[in-house]
Amino acid sequence: MGALRIFKDARFGEIRWVKINDKDYTVGKDITKCLGYINPRDASSRHCRGVVKHDIGVITGKRKDGTDVIQSVEMSVIPEGDIYRLTAKSELPGTEKFEAWIFDEVLPSIRRTGMYARDELLNNPDLLIDAATKLKEEREARLEAETRIKLLEPKAQFYDDVAGSKDSIEMGYVAKVLGVRKMGRNRLFSLLRDKKILDKNNIPYQQYVDMVYF
């Protein structure tokens, strides 16, 4: 999931930009919305040639400490060439102004500095510092979210493998089969954790998986 950049304009709204393999892409529906397309998906399928799927970090809420909750969502993103195509086909009266904003301001600024800064930011040091601080916080939050996703992927895969196995047995049933007094599902999990067979999330350590205990 690449670093997300968000560019805003009072006339058109916001556009999310991401770099994939050193190439700039933007969220397709952001462009179609700015250009007044009624059906963004149809517009992309008819006019765009370079659509790719990419995971974008989306803010879905706030934590108790005030930081953003970010969820990875797969979205369709388009390269610069498709922005030209969508702009050429748009019948929105303000298309020329949108085109000027994207191609005369945003893209040249990205190529020069790797970011887009409006005049109001460049002329106001305090505002620029605040924007840079927020950008840093957003990137740190997204990095944290990406790290959490990577940590959870092996556990999710293990769950899928076990749930899809015809030979798997539910732990509560195992506890009953053992016939040990007061040995329920939770106590069995606790015992296996104490014996260092399961980790704190009740996932077997690799050595026991390799020994086909699970």
PDB file of N, CA and C in Angstrom, residues 3 25-27 34 40 44 101 107 128 140 148 150 154 180 207:
ATOM      1  N   ALA A   3       2.291   5.274  -0.219  1.00  0.00           N
ATOM      2  CA  ALA A   3       1.943   6.469   0.541  1.00  0.00           C
ATOM      3  C   ALA A   3       0.902   7.270  -0.220  1.00  0.00           C
ATOM      4  N   TYR A  25      -0.430   7.425  -9.898  1.00  0.00           N
ATOM      5  CA  TYR A  25      -1.809   7.036 -10.184  1.00  0.00           C
ATOM      6  C   TYR A  25      -2.736   7.848  -9.286  1.00  0.00           C
ATOM      7  N   THR A  26      -3.964   8.019  -9.721  1.00  0.00           N
ATOM      8  CA  THR A  26      -4.966   8.686  -8.900  1.00  0.00           C
ATOM      9  C   THR A  26      -6.227   7.835  -8.847  1.00  0.00           C
ATOM     10  N   VAL A  27      -6.992   7.972  -7.768  1.00  0.00           N
ATOM     11  CA  VAL A  27      -8.223   7.191  -7.622  1.00  0.00           C
ATOM     12  C   VAL A  27      -9.195   7.605  -8.723  1.00  0.00           C
ATOM     13  N   CYS A  34     -15.033  14.786  -9.979  1.00  0.00           N
ATOM     14  CA  CYS A  34     -14.663  16.175 -10.243  1.00  0.00           C
ATOM     15  C   CYS A  34     -15.115  16.633 -11.625  1.00  0.00           C
ATOM     16  N   PRO A  40     -19.549   6.994 -12.453  1.00  0.00           N
ATOM     17  CA  PRO A  40     -18.082   6.914 -12.474  1.00  0.00           C
ATOM     18  C   PRO A  40     -17.546   5.583 -12.992  1.00  0.00           C
ATOM     19  N   SER A  44     -15.167   5.095 -16.302  1.00  0.00           N
ATOM     20  CA  SER A  44     -13.835   4.487 -16.251  1.00  0.00           C
ATOM     21  C   SER A  44     -13.706   3.328 -17.231  1.00  0.00           C
ATOM     22  N   TRP A 101      -5.848  23.077 -13.364  1.00  0.00           N
ATOM     23  CA  TRP A 101      -5.416  22.800 -11.989  1.00  0.00           C
ATOM     24  C   TRP A 101      -4.546  21.545 -11.934  1.00  0.00           C
ATOM     25  N   LEU A 107       0.408  18.307 -11.093  1.00  0.00           N
ATOM     26  CA  LEU A 107       1.418  17.397 -11.650  1.00  0.00           C
ATOM     27  C   LEU A 107       2.821  18.010 -11.722  1.00  0.00           C
ATOM     28  N   LEU A 128       1.939  25.966   6.717  1.00  0.00           N
ATOM     29  CA  LEU A 128       2.758  24.945   6.059  1.00  0.00           C
ATOM     30  C   LEU A 128       3.285  23.934   7.077  1.00  0.00           C
ATOM     31  N   GLU A 140       2.494   8.098   9.306  1.00  0.00           N
ATOM     32  CA  GLU A 140       2.808   7.201  10.416  1.00  0.00           C
ATOM     33  C   GLU A 140       1.634   6.289  10.727  1.00  0.00           C
ATOM     34  N   ARG A 148       0.186  -3.642  10.949  1.00  0.00           N
ATOM     35  CA  ARG A 148      -0.815  -4.501  11.592  1.00  0.00           C
ATOM     36  C   ARG A 148      -1.371  -5.513  10.598  1.00  0.00           C
ATOM     37  N   LYS A 150       0.148  -6.732   7.953  1.00  0.00           N
ATOM     38  CA  LYS A 150       1.164  -7.747   7.676  1.00  0.00           C
ATOM     39  C   LYS A 150       1.265  -8.757   8.808  1.00  0.00           C
ATOM     40  N   PRO A 154      -0.549 -13.825   8.386  1.00  0.00           N
ATOM     41  CA  PRO A 154      -0.291 -15.254   8.651  1.00  0.00           C
ATOM     42  C   PRO A 154      -1.374 -15.890   9.502  1.00  0.00           C
ATOM     43  N   VAL A 180     -11.503 -34.784  30.820  1.00  0.00           N
ATOM     44  CA  VAL A 180     -10.892 -34.291  32.054  1.00  0.00           C
ATOM     45  C   VAL A 180     -11.888 -33.402  32.781  1.00  0.00           C
ATOM     46  N   GLN A 207       6.635 -25.051  15.363  1.00  0.00           N
ATOM     47  CA  GLN A 207       7.188 -26.393  15.562  1.00  0.00           C
ATOM     48  C   GLN A 207       6.090 -27.437  15.740  1.00  0.00           C
TER      49      GLN A 207
END
